[in-house]
Amino acid sequence: MASLIDRSNLDFLLNRWLKVDELLARPSFAMHDLAEVSAYLDLAEELAGDKFLTHYKLADQIEPTLTEEGVEVLPQIKRALEQFAAAGFFSAPFPETYGGLQFPELVQAAGLGLFMAANLATSAYAMLTIANARLLVAHGSPAQAEAFARPQIEGRVLGTMCLSEPQAGSSLGDIRTRAEPDGDSIYGPQYRITGNKMWISGGDQNISENIFHLVLAKIPETDGCLPEGTKGISLFIVPKFILAEDGSPGIRNDVDVAGINHKMGYRGTSNCLLNFGEGTRFRPGGRAGAVGYLVGEPGAGLAIMFHMMNEARINVGLGAASVACRAHLLSVAYSQERMQGRLERNNNPVPLIAHPDVRRMLLAQKCYAEGALSLILYAARLVDDRETAETDEERAEADLLLGLLTPAAKTWASEWGLAANDIAIQIHGGYGYTRDFDVEQLYRDNRLNPIHEGTTGIQGIDFVGRKIQKDGGAALITLGKRIRSTCISAAAADERLRNHAADLEAVWDEFVSLAQGYQDVGRDVMLSNATELLQAFGHLVVGWLWLDQALVTSTTKSPLQETKVACCDFYFQTEMPRVTNALHHLAHRSPLPATVPLGVFGVEQ
Amino acid sequence: MASLIDRSNLDFLLNRWLKVDELLARPSFAMHDLAEVSAYLDLAEELAGDKFLTHYKLADQIEPTLTEEGVEVLPQIKRALEQFAAAGFFSAPFPETYGGLQFPELVQAAGLGLFMAANLATSAYAMLTIANARLLVAHGSPAQAEAFARPQIEGRVLGTMCLSEPQAGSSLGDIRTRAEPDGDSIYGPQYRITGNKMWISGGDQNISENIFHLVLAKIPETDGCLPEGTKGISLFIVPKFILAEDGSPGIRNDVDVAGINHKMGYRGTSNCLLNFGEGTRFRPGGRAGAVGYLVGEPGAGLAIMFHMMNEARINVGLGAASVACRAHLLSVAYSQERMQGRLERNNNPVPLIAHPDVRRMLLAQKCYAEGALSLILYAARLVDDRETAETDEERAEADLLLGLLTPAAKTWASEWGLAANDIAIQIHGGYGYTRDFDVEQLYRDNRLNPIHEGTTGIQGIDFVGRKIQKDGGAALITLGKRIRSTCISAAAADERLRNHAADLEAVWDEFVSLAQGYQDVGRDVMLSNATELLQAFGHLVVGWLWLDQALVTSTTKSPLQETKVACCDFYFQTEMPRVTNALHHLAHRSPLPATVPLGVFGVEQ
C-alpha cells in the first residue's frame, strides 16, 4: 500500500493512546468492534492509495475550468468521490437512522486523514459535505434533514459553506447578502437570496447531481435596511437545483458562478465567486432571487454556522497534519535512497539520512507532523466525549476543552504542519524544488491552511479574547488537571520522562499565570500579543501530548517506545524552549504593534 | 516608479550608514561622485520597473521550453537583458580597462538588488554572467579574460557555473565529469570534457549569441582513473559555440541539453541537465568531447570556483532580501487598501493596517526584509574593503570578516527573507494564496534560495567547521570589536538604545564563549548543532546591524529615526530572545540528531 500516514502510529494513537475501545463500549458505538475499526482504516488506506493519490499531481496540473455550463473538474475527482460514497465514507459519522455507519468521530477523523494525506483537494469536497450534512442533522428541521442532509450522507449531493464575500473575509458582520421573505415551503420559511459569495470551495463542479449551499445572509429590517453586525446574520440552504417533488434536481436556482480563483495549490478543489439572485441566466418562478430555506431562527445564523466552522477548523488541522505526515514519510524514504557526501574522508558515499543535520530535520519534521496529528485526534476524541460520554459532567468538560483546544488545533497543525512540509523540500534539496516530486506540491497545498476557516490571527483573538476567559478561565483549569495527571505518572517513570514532566509542569504554571494576567491588560496589549500567546499554548500542549504518548509506551521496551521517547526528548530539548522564550517575551506585555506609528511603514498619517 | 525596494532606506544604507562617500574617495572609485551613484540607482530603478517587472508574472506562466533547437525562453527576458546590457549594468563592477564602469561592489549590489526585486529569474542570468566574468578577470589568463570575460562584460554572451551532477549535488568531491588533454590553444591548454551537469541555471537559452560555461571536471591520472575527492577538481571554460578567430560564435561545441527542470518558482531562469561530450549531435573536429580550456592550475578548480561561489552566495542573499523587500512594500500597500473588521463595535470598517496583529506581522516582515538587505550590503561593503581599503591590515580584516559573514549572509537572508514572503501571503489572506497577486509568486521564487549555492545545512558546516575556527577564532574576535564599538556608542545614546546595547553585548559574549567551546566537542555534537549555531549567529548579527542603524539616525529626530528605532525595539523585544533561546539549547551540546537510532524513523537497521 502507498505510504500516506504511518499506519502503526495511527493504530497506536487510536488503540493504545486514545483508547478507542472505551468509545466502542458506549451505547452509541456498541454495534462496532475493534476489528471493524481496523477494517475501516484498511479500506480508507486502500481507497486513498488507489483512487485519491493516483490523480494527485494531475489535479494540480489540470485545474478546474469555468465554461458556459459551469465549473468542470478533472473526471478522476468525480470517480474517486463516487468510490468514496459507494464505500460508505460519507456516512461514517452519521447515525444509523440516517443510513450512517455511526462510527466515533475519532475513527472518522483517522479515516479522513488518510484520504487527505493522499489528496487534500479531492478530500475537501467530502469534508465540506460531511460538515454541511452534520449541521443540517443538528440544526435543520426534520424535513430539511431528510431532503438536504440525507443525499449528502449518501454522497449523491455535495455541500458547501458560503460565508465570505469579496468585501468581507474575516469580518462576517459586514456581509451584504440579503434574504427577502418569499412565503412558505415544505422545507420551512422560504426566502429569495441576493448577493456575492467569495472563496467558495466546491462552489460549483460537475461531480454531483446537485449542490447544497449553506449561505449566510441578512434579512432586512422593516425599513428595508440590513441589520448591523453579526447578530443580524441568518442561515439558509440554497440548492443549485431546486428540488423536484421526489427530491431529485429540478429547475436551476438563481446561483451562478462569476469566476474561479487560481490558487497556489489545493487546486483540485474548485474555488468560486458565486452570484446569488442576479437573475441574468436563471430565474426560478420567473424572477430573480435564489430560492433558499431558513435554517433555525432568524439571526441565529452565525451561531449555527459555527457548528460547521468549528468542525471545519479541526478538519483544516487534520488536513494540515495529514499532508505533513505524508511529506515526512517521503522525506524518510528519499533520505535513505539518496547517496550524498561522506562522514569520514575517503569512505564511500552515505545516504542522506546518515548526516546528523538531515536527521535533525527529520526529527523536527516528525515532531511537527505526528504532533499535529495527535493534537487533532485528541480533539476528535473530545468531540466523541462531548456527544457520548456517560455523565453530564464529562460531556461538559469535553465541550469546555474542545472550545479551548480548537483554535490551537487549527493553528498549530496548520503552521507547524506547513513547517514540516517546508523541511521536506529542504531535505529533497534541488529535487524538492521541482514539480517532479510530491513534496513541492504538498507544501503548496498546505499553505492554504493557516489562512482559511479563520486565519492564524483570527484564531489568536478567539483564543485570548474568548476561550481562555470563558467561565473565569475554567477551561485552563480543566486542561491543567489533565496535564498534571500526565506529569504525576511521568514522575514515576524513568529519569528522562521525569525531567520532561518537571519542565512541562513549570512551563504550564508559567503559562497559566501569564494567561490569567492577560485578562485585564487592555485591548492594545491583548491584540498585539494574541497570536503569540496562542502559538505558545499550542506548542506547550503538543509537548504535553508527546510526553503523554511516551508515557503510554514506557511500560515495555519496544521500537515504538524508542520512537516516542526520542521524539519526546527532541521536543523537550529544542521545541519547549520556544515556549519559554515566548512566555518571557509575552511577560513584557508590549503594546508595540498596536502603538507603532504608521509612519514607520512609510504610510502618511 | 514601481515600488521595488524602499529607495529612501536604500539611500540611507548606502549614504549614511555604509558611507559610500568614503569609498568614492579611494583611488579605484575616484572617477565617481555621489550624484553618479544616485543616477545609477535611478536608472536601475527605472529599467527594473519598466523592463523587468513587466514580464514578472508572464515568465512564471510561460516557462522555458526545450525544443530541437535548444531552450527557448520568453522573448521579454531577452529584451530586458539587452536593455540591461545597453545601459552598462553588466559592466558596473569591472575595471575601466575591461570597459567597465568600475563602481564599488556596494553600489553594484544595490543596483542589482533593484532588478532582483523586480524579477529575480531574469536578473539571475545577469548575476551569473557577472560572477563568471569576474572569475575570469581574476583567475583567467589575459587571453582568456579578453576572449571570454569581455563579451560577458559587454552583455553579448551570458555565463553559467556547472558544478553539480545528478549524483553529486552538495558533494562536489564525487563529480565524475572527465577532462582529457587535447593539446594547446590560444586560450591555453585545451581539454575534451565528458560528463553530465545538473541544475545548470541558464544552461541553455535563446537570449545570447553564445554561452560560456565554467565547468568543474577531473583530469584523469596516469592510470586513467579520476583522482578522488575535491583536490582533483579542475576548472574549464566550455563555450556553447567554439569561438571563431574573431571571437564570434563558430562551430557548435559538444554541449547538449538533456532536459530542463520544472521548478516551483524562479521559472524564468532556465534550469538544465547538460550533457558534455556525448558526441551524438555535435562533434567538434569530427569527434565527441566538449572542447574546454583550463583556467588556472590543474587541481585548483574548486578553490578558484569558490571565488565565484562566495560571490554567488552573497548574491543569493541579495536576491532573497530584495524579493522580501518588495513583498514588504506590497504588504504595506495592501494593508492600507483592504478594509476589514472594526476596532470598536459599530464603528466603520478599518484598513487591515489598523489591526495590531497585522502591524505585528508588518514589523516582523520589515525587520527580516530590511535586516537581510542591510546584512548583504554590509557584506558588499566588505568586498570593497577587501579590494580597495588603504592598508593591508584593513584589507585582511575585511577578508576575514567576509569569510565569517558569507555563510550567515547567504543563510539568514534566504531563511528570513522567505519568512517575510510567507508573512506577505498571510497578510493578503485568501487573495495572497491566489496567483493574481505577486506575493504568491514571490514566495515561490524565494523558496529556492535556502537550497542553491550551498543549502542551509552546508552553510552551517562551513561556518562551524571552518569559519569560526580559522586562525584560532580571529574572525569572531574582529567582529566582536566592531559589535562592541556599536555598543559603546549606543551607551551614550538614549535609554532604549542603551538597553539594547547591554542586551547585545551580553548575548554576544555568551555566543563567543559557546562557539569557542564548540571547537572541541567532537563530530557528532558539532554536526548535530551546526545549523542552529549559524542561525543564532545570523540572528545576532542582524540585531547588531539594526542597533547600528538606529544609532546612526539617533542624532536628529526624524521619521527615519523613528522607523529605525521602532524596528530596533521590535527586533530586540521579539527576535533577540530567539538567540538566547538557541544558545541555551546549544549549551547542552546534544548529540541527539547524530545518535538517534534509525529505527525511530521506521528504517530497518
Short mmCIF file of N, CA and C in Angstrom, two decimals, chain B residues 406-460:
data_model
loop_
_atom_site.label_atom_id
_atom_site.label_comp_id
_atom_site.label_asym_id
_atom_site.label_seq_id
_atom_site.Cartn_x
_atom_site.Cartn_y
_atom_site.Cartn_z
N THR B 406 29.87 35.41 5.23
CA THR B 406 29.26 34.90 4.00
C THR B 406 28.23 33.80 4.26
N PRO B 407 28.55 32.75 5.04
CA PRO B 407 27.50 31.73 5.26
C PRO B 407 26.29 32.31 5.98
N ALA B 408 26.51 33.26 6.87
CA ALA B 408 25.37 33.87 7.58
C ALA B 408 24.56 34.75 6.64
N ALA B 409 25.25 35.50 5.79
CA ALA B 409 24.54 36.39 4.86
C ALA B 409 23.68 35.57 3.91
N LYS B 410 24.26 34.51 3.38
CA LYS B 410 23.50 33.66 2.45
C LYS B 410 22.31 33.02 3.18
N THR B 411 22.58 32.46 4.34
CA THR B 411 21.56 31.67 5.03
C THR B 411 20.49 32.55 5.68
N TRP B 412 20.93 33.56 6.40
CA TRP B 412 19.95 34.37 7.13
C TRP B 412 19.02 35.09 6.15
N ALA B 413 19.60 35.66 5.12
CA ALA B 413 18.76 36.36 4.14
C ALA B 413 17.80 35.40 3.45
N SER B 414 18.26 34.19 3.15
CA SER B 414 17.40 33.21 2.48
C SER B 414 16.27 32.76 3.39
N GLU B 415 16.62 32.39 4.62
CA GLU B 415 15.62 31.81 5.52
C GLU B 415 14.62 32.86 6.00
N TRP B 416 15.12 34.02 6.38
CA TRP B 416 14.23 35.04 6.96
C TRP B 416 13.62 35.92 5.88
N GLY B 417 14.31 36.03 4.75
CA GLY B 417 13.66 36.68 3.61
C GLY B 417 12.44 35.88 3.20
N LEU B 418 12.60 34.57 3.18
CA LEU B 418 11.48 33.68 2.87
C LEU B 418 10.37 33.84 3.90
N ALA B 419 10.75 33.97 5.16
CA ALA B 419 9.74 34.18 6.21
C ALA B 419 8.96 35.48 5.94
N ALA B 420 9.67 36.50 5.46
CA ALA B 420 8.99 37.76 5.12
C ALA B 420 8.01 37.54 3.98
N ASN B 421 8.38 36.70 3.02
CA ASN B 421 7.48 36.40 1.91
C ASN B 421 6.27 35.59 2.38
N ASP B 422 6.51 34.72 3.31
CA ASP B 422 5.41 33.93 3.88
C ASP B 422 4.42 34.85 4.60
N ILE B 423 4.95 35.80 5.35
CA ILE B 423 4.09 36.78 6.04
C ILE B 423 3.28 37.58 5.02
N ALA B 424 3.89 37.89 3.89
CA ALA B 424 3.17 38.66 2.87
C ALA B 424 1.93 37.91 2.39
N ILE B 425 2.05 36.61 2.21
CA ILE B 425 0.87 35.81 1.83
C ILE B 425 -0.17 35.89 2.93
N GLN B 426 0.27 35.74 4.16
CA GLN B 426 -0.66 35.73 5.29
C GLN B 426 -1.40 37.06 5.41
N ILE B 427 -0.68 38.16 5.21
CA ILE B 427 -1.32 39.48 5.30
C ILE B 427 -2.35 39.65 4.19
N HIS B 428 -2.08 39.10 3.03
CA HIS B 428 -3.03 39.19 1.91
C HIS B 428 -4.20 38.21 2.07
N GLY B 429 -4.11 37.31 3.03
CA GLY B 429 -5.20 36.35 3.26
C GLY B 429 -5.47 35.51 2.03
N GLY B 430 -6.73 35.18 1.78
CA GLY B 430 -7.08 34.33 0.64
C GLY B 430 -6.54 34.88 -0.67
N TYR B 431 -6.57 36.19 -0.82
CA TYR B 431 -6.05 36.79 -2.05
C TYR B 431 -4.57 36.47 -2.25
N GLY B 432 -3.82 36.45 -1.14
CA GLY B 432 -2.38 36.16 -1.23
C GLY B 432 -2.08 34.74 -1.67
N TYR B 433 -3.10 33.89 -1.53
CA TYR B 433 -2.93 32.49 -1.95
C TYR B 433 -3.26 32.29 -3.43
N THR B 434 -3.75 33.37 -4.06
CA THR B 434 -4.07 33.24 -5.49
C THR B 434 -2.93 33.78 -6.34
N ARG B 435 -2.88 33.30 -7.56
CA ARG B 435 -1.82 33.71 -8.47
C ARG B 435 -2.08 35.09 -9.06
N ASP B 436 -3.18 35.72 -8.66
CA ASP B 436 -3.45 37.08 -9.12
C ASP B 436 -2.56 38.10 -8.41
N PHE B 437 -2.01 37.71 -7.28
CA PHE B 437 -1.19 38.66 -6.50
C PHE B 437 0.26 38.22 -6.53
N ASP B 438 1.15 39.20 -6.69
CA ASP B 438 2.57 38.88 -6.82
C ASP B 438 3.15 38.17 -5.59
N VAL B 439 2.59 38.41 -4.42
CA VAL B 439 3.20 37.82 -3.22
C VAL B 439 3.24 36.30 -3.28
N GLU B 440 2.27 35.72 -3.97
CA GLU B 440 2.25 34.25 -4.11
C GLU B 440 3.50 33.79 -4.87
N GLN B 441 3.77 34.45 -5.98
CA GLN B 441 4.94 34.07 -6.80
C GLN B 441 6.25 34.45 -6.12
N LEU B 442 6.25 35.57 -5.43
CA LEU B 442 7.48 35.99 -4.76
C LEU B 442 7.92 34.93 -3.74
N TYR B 443 6.92 34.35 -3.04
CA TYR B 443 7.27 33.27 -2.11
C TYR B 443 7.91 32.10 -2.86
N ARG B 444 7.26 31.68 -3.95
CA ARG B 444 7.78 30.51 -4.69
C ARG B 444 9.16 30.79 -5.26
N ASP B 445 9.37 32.00 -5.75
CA ASP B 445 10.70 32.35 -6.26
C ASP B 445 11.75 32.23 -5.15
N ASN B 446 11.41 32.77 -4.00
CA ASN B 446 12.39 32.85 -2.92
C ASN B 446 12.68 31.49 -2.29
N ARG B 447 11.75 30.53 -2.47
CA ARG B 447 11.94 29.24 -1.80
C ARG B 447 13.19 28.51 -2.27
N LEU B 448 13.70 28.89 -3.45
CA LEU B 448 14.93 28.24 -3.92
C LEU B 448 16.16 28.66 -3.11
N ASN B 449 16.10 29.87 -2.57
CA ASN B 449 17.33 30.45 -2.02
C ASN B 449 17.95 29.71 -0.85
N PRO B 450 17.17 29.09 0.06
CA PRO B 450 17.85 28.29 1.08
C PRO B 450 18.44 26.98 0.55
N ILE B 451 18.22 26.70 -0.74
CA ILE B 451 18.71 25.43 -1.31
C ILE B 451 19.96 25.62 -2.16
N HIS B 452 19.90 26.55 -3.14
CA HIS B 452 21.00 26.55 -4.10
C HIS B 452 22.24 27.32 -3.61
N GLU B 453 23.34 27.06 -4.26
CA GLU B 453 24.65 27.61 -3.86
C GLU B 453 25.01 27.23 -2.42
N GLY B 454 24.71 25.99 -2.06
CA GLY B 454 25.02 25.51 -0.71
C GLY B 454 23.79 25.65 0.17
N THR B 455 23.19 24.52 0.53
CA THR B 455 21.99 24.54 1.37
C THR B 455 22.33 25.13 2.74
N THR B 456 21.29 25.43 3.48
CA THR B 456 21.48 25.93 4.83
C THR B 456 22.35 24.98 5.66
N GLY B 457 22.14 23.68 5.51
CA GLY B 457 22.94 22.70 6.25
C GLY B 457 24.42 22.77 5.88
N ILE B 458 24.69 22.94 4.60
CA ILE B 458 26.08 23.06 4.12
C ILE B 458 26.72 24.34 4.69
N GLN B 459 25.97 25.41 4.71
CA GLN B 459 26.49 26.67 5.24
C GLN B 459 26.82 26.52 6.73
N GLY B 460 25.98 25.77 7.43
CA GLY B 460 26.20 25.55 8.86
C GLY B 460 27.53 24.84 9.10
#
